[in-house]
Amino acid sequence: MEKKIGFIGCGNMGKAILGGLIASGQVLPGQIWVYTPSPDKVAALHDQYGINAAQNAQEVAQIADIVFGAVKPGIMVKVLSEISSSLNKDSLVVSIAAGVTLDQLARALGHDRKNYSRHAEYAIAGQRRDDLRHTQCAGNAGRYS
């Protein structure tokens, strides 16, 4: 996979997905950009995996073809609203926030995106090439099949 992948937030779930993608060999660390409000956490992820540290969420949205929203459910809509104008029109946005509906995601993104909902078949991303399609996504999932 040659796509650029971004993570906004990277707690336990985000780190598991990030690590799984790298371990799969399908994604190189240099293809991944991460932003969290904690510079120490991003620095630790850079040291552990060799990923790129983004200065803010908008930078991730501008760079990445696939953006993982890996923040707490209570702030997911706010974060997506803040980055919506920075996203490329063909970006795929993947939410890992439980309880945030596709309608909420679509409203937060603020522009016309196709919506998809799939259930994850595996706990760790990267165990199959099509894992990215098997999650709750907003926008252009067909381009990454």
Tab-separated table of C-alpha atoms in Angstrom:
chain	number	residue	atom	x	y	z
A	1	MET	CA	0.000	0.000	0.000
A	2	GLU	CA	1.457	3.374	-0.976
A	3	LYS	CA	-1.174	5.526	0.703
A	4	LYS	CA	-0.315	8.017	3.411
A	5	ILE	CA	-2.054	7.163	6.661
A	6	GLY	CA	-2.828	9.568	9.475
A	7	PHE	CA	-3.877	9.121	13.068
A	8	ILE	CA	-5.571	11.864	15.022
A	9	GLY	CA	-5.309	10.644	18.573
A	10	CYS	CA	-3.402	7.490	19.298
A	11	GLY	CA	-4.363	5.859	22.572
A	12	ASN	CA	-4.505	2.114	23.144
A	13	MET	CA	-6.779	1.361	20.172
A	14	GLY	CA	-4.988	3.702	17.794
A	15	LYS	CA	-1.604	2.337	18.813
A	16	ALA	CA	-2.842	-1.236	18.262
A	17	ILE	CA	-4.023	-0.352	14.748
A	18	LEU	CA	-0.827	1.573	13.988
A	19	GLY	CA	1.348	-1.303	15.221
A	20	GLY	CA	-0.718	-3.849	13.293
A	21	LEU	CA	-0.417	-1.895	10.055
A	22	ILE	CA	3.362	-1.682	10.398
A	23	ALA	CA	3.709	-5.329	11.490
A	24	SER	CA	1.696	-6.425	8.439
A	25	GLY	CA	4.402	-5.099	6.136
A	26	GLN	CA	1.710	-3.405	4.030
A	27	VAL	CA	2.538	0.034	5.435
A	28	LEU	CA	5.963	1.531	6.129
A	29	PRO	CA	6.456	3.803	9.156
A	30	GLY	CA	7.352	6.692	6.833
A	31	GLN	CA	3.838	6.533	5.365
A	32	ILE	CA	2.229	7.273	8.745
A	33	TRP	CA	1.624	10.680	10.365
A	34	VAL	CA	0.354	10.972	13.949
A	35	TYR	CA	-0.991	13.881	15.962
A	36	THR	CA	-1.955	13.805	19.614
A	37	PRO	CA	-2.187	16.791	21.953
A	38	SER	CA	0.714	15.272	23.914
A	39	PRO	CA	4.094	15.929	22.247
A	40	ASP	CA	5.686	13.334	24.556
A	41	LYS	CA	3.304	10.638	23.294
A	42	VAL	CA	4.009	11.452	19.641
A	43	ALA	CA	7.757	11.463	20.357
A	44	ALA	CA	7.464	8.039	22.017
A	45	LEU	CA	5.548	6.670	18.997
A	46	HIS	CA	8.204	8.122	16.689
A	47	ASP	CA	10.962	6.473	18.738
A	48	GLN	CA	9.137	3.126	18.875
A	49	TYR	CA	7.865	2.889	15.289
A	50	GLY	CA	9.640	5.562	13.233
A	51	ILE	CA	6.403	7.316	12.256
A	52	ASN	CA	6.134	11.010	11.349
A	53	ALA	CA	4.997	13.472	14.021
A	54	ALA	CA	2.409	16.009	12.865
A	55	GLN	CA	2.162	19.439	14.477
A	56	ASN	CA	-1.649	19.441	14.524
A	57	ALA	CA	-4.746	17.552	13.384
A	58	GLN	CA	-5.153	19.727	10.296
A	59	GLU	CA	-1.687	18.697	9.089
A	60	VAL	CA	-2.703	15.032	9.331
A	61	ALA	CA	-5.904	15.780	7.387
A	62	GLN	CA	-3.978	17.599	4.638
A	63	ILE	CA	-1.318	14.896	4.211
A	64	ALA	CA	-3.137	11.588	4.712
A	65	ASP	CA	-5.164	9.620	2.181
A	66	ILE	CA	-6.643	7.598	5.052
A	67	VAL	CA	-7.336	9.357	8.361
A	68	PHE	CA	-8.031	7.353	11.508
A	69	GLY	CA	-10.060	9.271	14.063
A	70	ALA	CA	-8.724	7.581	17.185
A	71	VAL	CA	-9.947	10.004	19.825
A	72	LYS	CA	-12.461	9.453	22.615
A	73	PRO	CA	-16.071	9.205	21.389
A	74	GLY	CA	-17.053	12.329	23.311
A	75	ILE	CA	-14.793	14.551	21.192
A	76	MET	CA	-14.875	12.724	17.827
A	77	VAL	CA	-17.520	14.979	16.252
A	78	LYS	CA	-15.692	18.132	17.405
A	79	VAL	CA	-12.353	16.897	16.051
A	80	LEU	CA	-13.824	15.889	12.677
A	81	SER	CA	-15.600	19.248	12.399
A	82	GLU	CA	-12.286	21.008	13.020
A	83	ILE	CA	-10.429	19.072	10.293
A	84	SER	CA	-13.191	18.835	7.679
A	85	SER	CA	-11.968	21.813	5.645
A	86	SER	CA	-8.398	20.423	5.645
A	87	LEU	CA	-9.323	16.991	4.244
A	88	ASN	CA	-8.674	16.135	0.616
A	89	LYS	CA	-11.872	15.414	-1.300
A	90	ASP	CA	-10.833	11.775	-1.810
A	91	SER	CA	-9.756	11.120	1.778
A	92	LEU	CA	-11.112	8.118	3.617
A	93	VAL	CA	-12.005	8.870	7.235
A	94	VAL	CA	-12.118	5.903	9.610
A	95	SER	CA	-13.685	6.334	13.029
A	96	ILE	CA	-12.846	3.866	15.768
A	97	ALA	CA	-15.083	5.667	18.277
A	98	ALA	CA	-17.811	3.416	19.653
A	99	GLY	CA	-21.247	4.987	19.720
A	100	VAL	CA	-20.585	7.689	17.117
A	101	THR	CA	-23.036	7.111	14.270
A	102	LEU	CA	-22.432	7.489	10.554
A	103	ASP	CA	-24.932	10.367	10.530
A	104	GLN	CA	-22.883	12.169	13.180
A	105	LEU	CA	-19.688	11.529	11.198
A	106	ALA	CA	-21.252	12.794	7.970
A	107	ARG	CA	-22.548	15.975	9.628
A	108	ALA	CA	-19.178	16.613	11.274
A	109	LEU	CA	-17.305	16.219	7.988
A	110	GLY	CA	-19.620	18.778	6.433
A	111	HIS	CA	-19.394	17.731	2.801
A	112	ASP	CA	-20.679	15.084	0.470
A	113	ARG	CA	-19.008	11.781	1.279
A	114	LYS	CA	-20.263	8.282	0.726
A	115	ASN	CA	-20.832	6.511	4.009
A	116	TYR	CA	-20.001	2.909	4.767
A	117	SER	CA	-20.442	0.781	7.825
A	118	ARG	CA	-18.732	-2.538	8.278
A	119	HIS	CA	-17.858	-4.549	11.343
A	120	ALA	CA	-14.209	-5.288	12.011
A	121	GLU	CA	-13.487	-8.965	11.461
A	122	TYR	CA	-10.152	-8.937	13.254
A	123	ALA	CA	-8.939	-7.169	16.365
A	124	ILE	CA	-5.641	-6.048	14.844
A	125	ALA	CA	-5.561	-4.137	11.572
A	126	GLY	CA	-3.300	-5.584	8.943
A	127	GLN	CA	-4.144	-9.251	9.394
A	128	ARG	CA	-5.873	-9.046	6.023
A	129	ARG	CA	-5.369	-6.638	3.148
A	130	ASP	CA	-8.999	-5.521	3.248
A	131	ASP	CA	-9.204	-4.754	6.981
A	132	LEU	CA	-9.572	-1.031	6.281
A	133	ARG	CA	-12.871	-1.752	4.546
A	134	HIS	CA	-14.224	-3.607	7.555
A	135	THR	CA	-14.820	-0.742	9.901
A	136	GLN	CA	-17.017	2.310	10.165
A	137	CYS	CA	-15.884	4.720	7.478
A	138	ALA	CA	-17.016	7.941	5.916
A	139	GLY	CA	-15.922	8.671	2.409
A	140	ASN	CA	-14.460	6.896	-0.568
A	141	ALA	CA	-13.999	3.408	0.881
A	142	GLY	CA	-14.254	1.913	-2.599
A	143	ARG	CA	-11.018	3.619	-3.628
A	144	TYR	CA	-9.097	1.620	-1.033
A	145	SER	CA	-10.540	-1.840	-1.694
